PDB file of C-alpha atoms in Angstrom:
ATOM      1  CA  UNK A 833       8.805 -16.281  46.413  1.00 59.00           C
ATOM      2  CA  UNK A 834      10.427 -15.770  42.868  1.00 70.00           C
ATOM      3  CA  UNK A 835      14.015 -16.889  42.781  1.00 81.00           C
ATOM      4  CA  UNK A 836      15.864 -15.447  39.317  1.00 85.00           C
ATOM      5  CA  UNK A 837      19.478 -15.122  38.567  1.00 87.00           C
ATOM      6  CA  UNK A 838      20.286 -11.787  36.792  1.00 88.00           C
ATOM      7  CA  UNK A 839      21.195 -13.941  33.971  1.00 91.00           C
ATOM      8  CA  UNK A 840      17.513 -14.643  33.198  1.00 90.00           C
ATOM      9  CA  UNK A 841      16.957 -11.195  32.144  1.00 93.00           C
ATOM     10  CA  UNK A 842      18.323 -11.306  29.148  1.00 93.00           C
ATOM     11  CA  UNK A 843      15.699  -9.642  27.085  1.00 94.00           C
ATOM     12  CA  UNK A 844      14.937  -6.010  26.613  1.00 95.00           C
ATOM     13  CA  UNK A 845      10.736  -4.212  26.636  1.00 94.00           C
ATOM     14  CA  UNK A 846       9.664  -1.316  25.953  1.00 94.00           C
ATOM     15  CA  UNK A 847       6.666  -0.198  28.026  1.00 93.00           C
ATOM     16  CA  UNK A 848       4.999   3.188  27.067  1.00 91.00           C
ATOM     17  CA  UNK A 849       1.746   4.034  25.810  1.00 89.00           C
ATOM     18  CA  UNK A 850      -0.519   4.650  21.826  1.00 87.00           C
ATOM     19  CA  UNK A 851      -0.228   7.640  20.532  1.00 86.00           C
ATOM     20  CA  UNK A 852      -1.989   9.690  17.681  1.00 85.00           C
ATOM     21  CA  UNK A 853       0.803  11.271  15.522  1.00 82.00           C
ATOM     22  CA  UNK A 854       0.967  12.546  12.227  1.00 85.00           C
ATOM     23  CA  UNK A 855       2.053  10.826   9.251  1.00 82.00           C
ATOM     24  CA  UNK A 856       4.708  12.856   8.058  1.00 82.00           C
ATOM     25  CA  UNK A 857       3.557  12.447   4.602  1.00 86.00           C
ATOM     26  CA  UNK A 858       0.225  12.729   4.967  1.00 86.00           C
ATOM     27  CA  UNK A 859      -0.966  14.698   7.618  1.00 82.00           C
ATOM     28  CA  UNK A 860      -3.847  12.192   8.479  1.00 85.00           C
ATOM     29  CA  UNK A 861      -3.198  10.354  12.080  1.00 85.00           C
ATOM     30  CA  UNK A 862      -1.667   7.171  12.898  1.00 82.00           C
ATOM     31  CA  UNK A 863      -1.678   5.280  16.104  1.00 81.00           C
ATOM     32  CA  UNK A 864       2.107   4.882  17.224  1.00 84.00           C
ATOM     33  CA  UNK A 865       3.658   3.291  19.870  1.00 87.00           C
ATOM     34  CA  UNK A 866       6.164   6.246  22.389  1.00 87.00           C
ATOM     35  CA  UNK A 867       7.955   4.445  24.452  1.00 90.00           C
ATOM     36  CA  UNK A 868       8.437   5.762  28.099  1.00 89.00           C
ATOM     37  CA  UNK A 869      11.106   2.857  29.682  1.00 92.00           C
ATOM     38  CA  UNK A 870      13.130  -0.191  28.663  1.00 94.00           C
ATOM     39  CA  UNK A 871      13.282  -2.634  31.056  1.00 93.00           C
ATOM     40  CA  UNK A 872      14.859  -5.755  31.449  1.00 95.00           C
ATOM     41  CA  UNK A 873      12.494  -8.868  31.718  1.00 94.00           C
ATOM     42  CA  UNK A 874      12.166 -12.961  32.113  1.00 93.00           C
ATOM     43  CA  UNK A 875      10.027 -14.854  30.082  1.00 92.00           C
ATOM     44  CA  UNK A 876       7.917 -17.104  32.206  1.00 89.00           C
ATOM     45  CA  UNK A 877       6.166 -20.462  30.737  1.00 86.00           C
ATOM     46  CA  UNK A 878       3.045 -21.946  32.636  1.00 85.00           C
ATOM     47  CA  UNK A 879       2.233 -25.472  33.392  1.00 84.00           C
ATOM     48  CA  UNK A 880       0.059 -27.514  31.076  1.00 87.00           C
ATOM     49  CA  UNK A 881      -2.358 -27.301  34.413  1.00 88.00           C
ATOM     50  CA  UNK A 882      -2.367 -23.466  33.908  1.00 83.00           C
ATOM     51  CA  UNK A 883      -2.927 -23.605  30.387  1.00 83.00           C
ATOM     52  CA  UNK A 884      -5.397 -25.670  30.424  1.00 85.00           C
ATOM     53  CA  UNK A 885      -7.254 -23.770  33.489  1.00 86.00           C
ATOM     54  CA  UNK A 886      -6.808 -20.492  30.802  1.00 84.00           C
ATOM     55  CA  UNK A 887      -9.298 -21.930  28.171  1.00 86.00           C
ATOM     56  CA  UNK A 888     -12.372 -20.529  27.380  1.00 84.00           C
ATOM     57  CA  UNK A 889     -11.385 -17.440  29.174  1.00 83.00           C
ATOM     58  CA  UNK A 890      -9.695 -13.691  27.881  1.00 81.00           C
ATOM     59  CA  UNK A 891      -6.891 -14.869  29.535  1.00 81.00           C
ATOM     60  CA  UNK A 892      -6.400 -17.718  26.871  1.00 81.00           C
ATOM     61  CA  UNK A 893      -4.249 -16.288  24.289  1.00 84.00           C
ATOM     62  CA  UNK A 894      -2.044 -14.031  26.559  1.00 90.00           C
ATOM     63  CA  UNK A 895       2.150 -14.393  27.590  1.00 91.00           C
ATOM     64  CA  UNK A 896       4.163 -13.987  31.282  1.00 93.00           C
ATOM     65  CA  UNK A 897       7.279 -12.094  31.672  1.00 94.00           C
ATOM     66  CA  UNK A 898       9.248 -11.098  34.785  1.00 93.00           C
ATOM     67  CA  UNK A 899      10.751  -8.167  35.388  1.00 92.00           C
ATOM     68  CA  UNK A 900      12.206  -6.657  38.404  1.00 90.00           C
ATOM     69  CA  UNK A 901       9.432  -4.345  40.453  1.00 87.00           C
ATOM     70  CA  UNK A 902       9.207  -0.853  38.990  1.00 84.00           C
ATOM     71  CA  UNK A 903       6.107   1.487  38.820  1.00 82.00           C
ATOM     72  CA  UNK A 904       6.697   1.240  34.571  1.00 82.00           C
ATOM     73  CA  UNK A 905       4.546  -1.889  34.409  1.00 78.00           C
ATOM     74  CA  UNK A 906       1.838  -1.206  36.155  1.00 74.00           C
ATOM     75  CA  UNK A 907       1.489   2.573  34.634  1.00 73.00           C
ATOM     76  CA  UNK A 908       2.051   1.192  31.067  1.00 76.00           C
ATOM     77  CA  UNK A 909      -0.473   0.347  28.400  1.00 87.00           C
ATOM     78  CA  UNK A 910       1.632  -1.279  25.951  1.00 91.00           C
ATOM     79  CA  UNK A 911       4.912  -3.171  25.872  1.00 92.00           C
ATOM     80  CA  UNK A 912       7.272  -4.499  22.574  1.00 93.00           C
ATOM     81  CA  UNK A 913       9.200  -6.799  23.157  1.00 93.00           C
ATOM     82  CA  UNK A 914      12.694  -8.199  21.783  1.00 88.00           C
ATOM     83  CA  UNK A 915      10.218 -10.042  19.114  1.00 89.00           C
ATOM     84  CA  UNK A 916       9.287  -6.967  17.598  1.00 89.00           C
ATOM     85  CA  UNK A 917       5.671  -7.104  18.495  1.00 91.00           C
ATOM     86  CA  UNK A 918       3.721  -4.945  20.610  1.00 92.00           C
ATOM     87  CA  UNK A 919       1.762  -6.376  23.741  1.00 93.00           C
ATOM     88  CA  UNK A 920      -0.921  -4.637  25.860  1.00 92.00           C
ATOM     89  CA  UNK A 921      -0.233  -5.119  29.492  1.00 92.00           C
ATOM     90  CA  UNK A 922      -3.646  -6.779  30.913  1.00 91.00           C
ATOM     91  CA  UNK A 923      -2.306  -7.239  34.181  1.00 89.00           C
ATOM     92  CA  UNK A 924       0.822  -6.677  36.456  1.00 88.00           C
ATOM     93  CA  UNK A 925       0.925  -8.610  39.729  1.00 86.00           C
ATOM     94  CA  UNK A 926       3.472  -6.548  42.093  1.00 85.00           C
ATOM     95  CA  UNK A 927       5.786  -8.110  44.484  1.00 82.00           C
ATOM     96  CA  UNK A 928       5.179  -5.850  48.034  1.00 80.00           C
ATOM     97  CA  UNK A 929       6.989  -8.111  50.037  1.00 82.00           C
ATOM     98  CA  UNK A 930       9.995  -6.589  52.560  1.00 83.00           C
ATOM     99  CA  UNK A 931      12.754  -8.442  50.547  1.00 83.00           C
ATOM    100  CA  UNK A 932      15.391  -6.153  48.757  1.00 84.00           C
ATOM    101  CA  UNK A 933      14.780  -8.429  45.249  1.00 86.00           C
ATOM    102  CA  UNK A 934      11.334  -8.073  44.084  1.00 88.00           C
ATOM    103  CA  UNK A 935       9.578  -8.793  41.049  1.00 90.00           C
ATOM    104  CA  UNK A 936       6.359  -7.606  39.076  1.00 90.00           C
ATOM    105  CA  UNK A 937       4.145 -10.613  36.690  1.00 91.00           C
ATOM    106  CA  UNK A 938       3.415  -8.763  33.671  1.00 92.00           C
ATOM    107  CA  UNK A 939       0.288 -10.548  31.582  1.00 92.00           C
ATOM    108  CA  UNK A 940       0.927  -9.390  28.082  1.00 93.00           C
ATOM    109  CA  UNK A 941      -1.667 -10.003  25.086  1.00 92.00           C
ATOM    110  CA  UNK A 942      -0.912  -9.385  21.594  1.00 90.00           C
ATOM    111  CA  UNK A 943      -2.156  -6.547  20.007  1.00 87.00           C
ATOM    112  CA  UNK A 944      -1.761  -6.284  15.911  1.00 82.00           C
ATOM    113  CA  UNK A 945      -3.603  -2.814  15.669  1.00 80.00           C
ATOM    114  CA  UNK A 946      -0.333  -1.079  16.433  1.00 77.00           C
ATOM    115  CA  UNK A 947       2.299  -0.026  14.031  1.00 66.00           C
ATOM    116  CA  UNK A 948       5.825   0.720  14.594  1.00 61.00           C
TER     117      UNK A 948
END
């Protein structure tokens, strides 16, 4: 079981999706991120053992955050965080437990195709 204090959270995401918009000066299309939630996450480091079990696999290059359960992670196919970046979310591992505090595992891997 996860134990945070709310004082972990102390970062903001944005989870939402890519979306085809038109360049206002242009006309022609440009993938843009539209964000549909800001949540409030954890980051989460992994154990050299972890790391090292990681390489050679997809999983290799990709980051853990925390956040508390909400149906916005697992519907979402991109995330920025406070960094500026955009992530796409490769895998969220719900909490379904009975307790009243639960939290989702959000696998996030960067993506530089998107533009803000």
């Amino acid at each position: 079981m996860l134990k945070y204090k709310p004082s972990d959270f102390n970062r903001k995401a944005q989870f939402g999706s890519v979306q085809e918009v038109p360049n206002p000066y242009t006309d022609s299309p440009q993938r843009k991120f539209v964000a549909d939630a800001t949540l409030r996450y954890a980051p989460r480091t992994r154990t050299m053992t972890q790391q090292y079990s990681l390489l050679g696999t997809n999983l290799e290059d990709t980051i853990i955050i925390v956040t508390r359960h909400n149906k916005v992670t697992s519907n979402s196919l991109v995330a920025q965080l406070a960094d500026g970046k955009y992530y796409d979310v490769i895998g969220s591992s719900p909490d379904e437990s009975n307790n009243i505090i639960t939290y989702d595992i959000v696998t996030l891997k960067y993506n530089k195709s998107i533009k803000g």
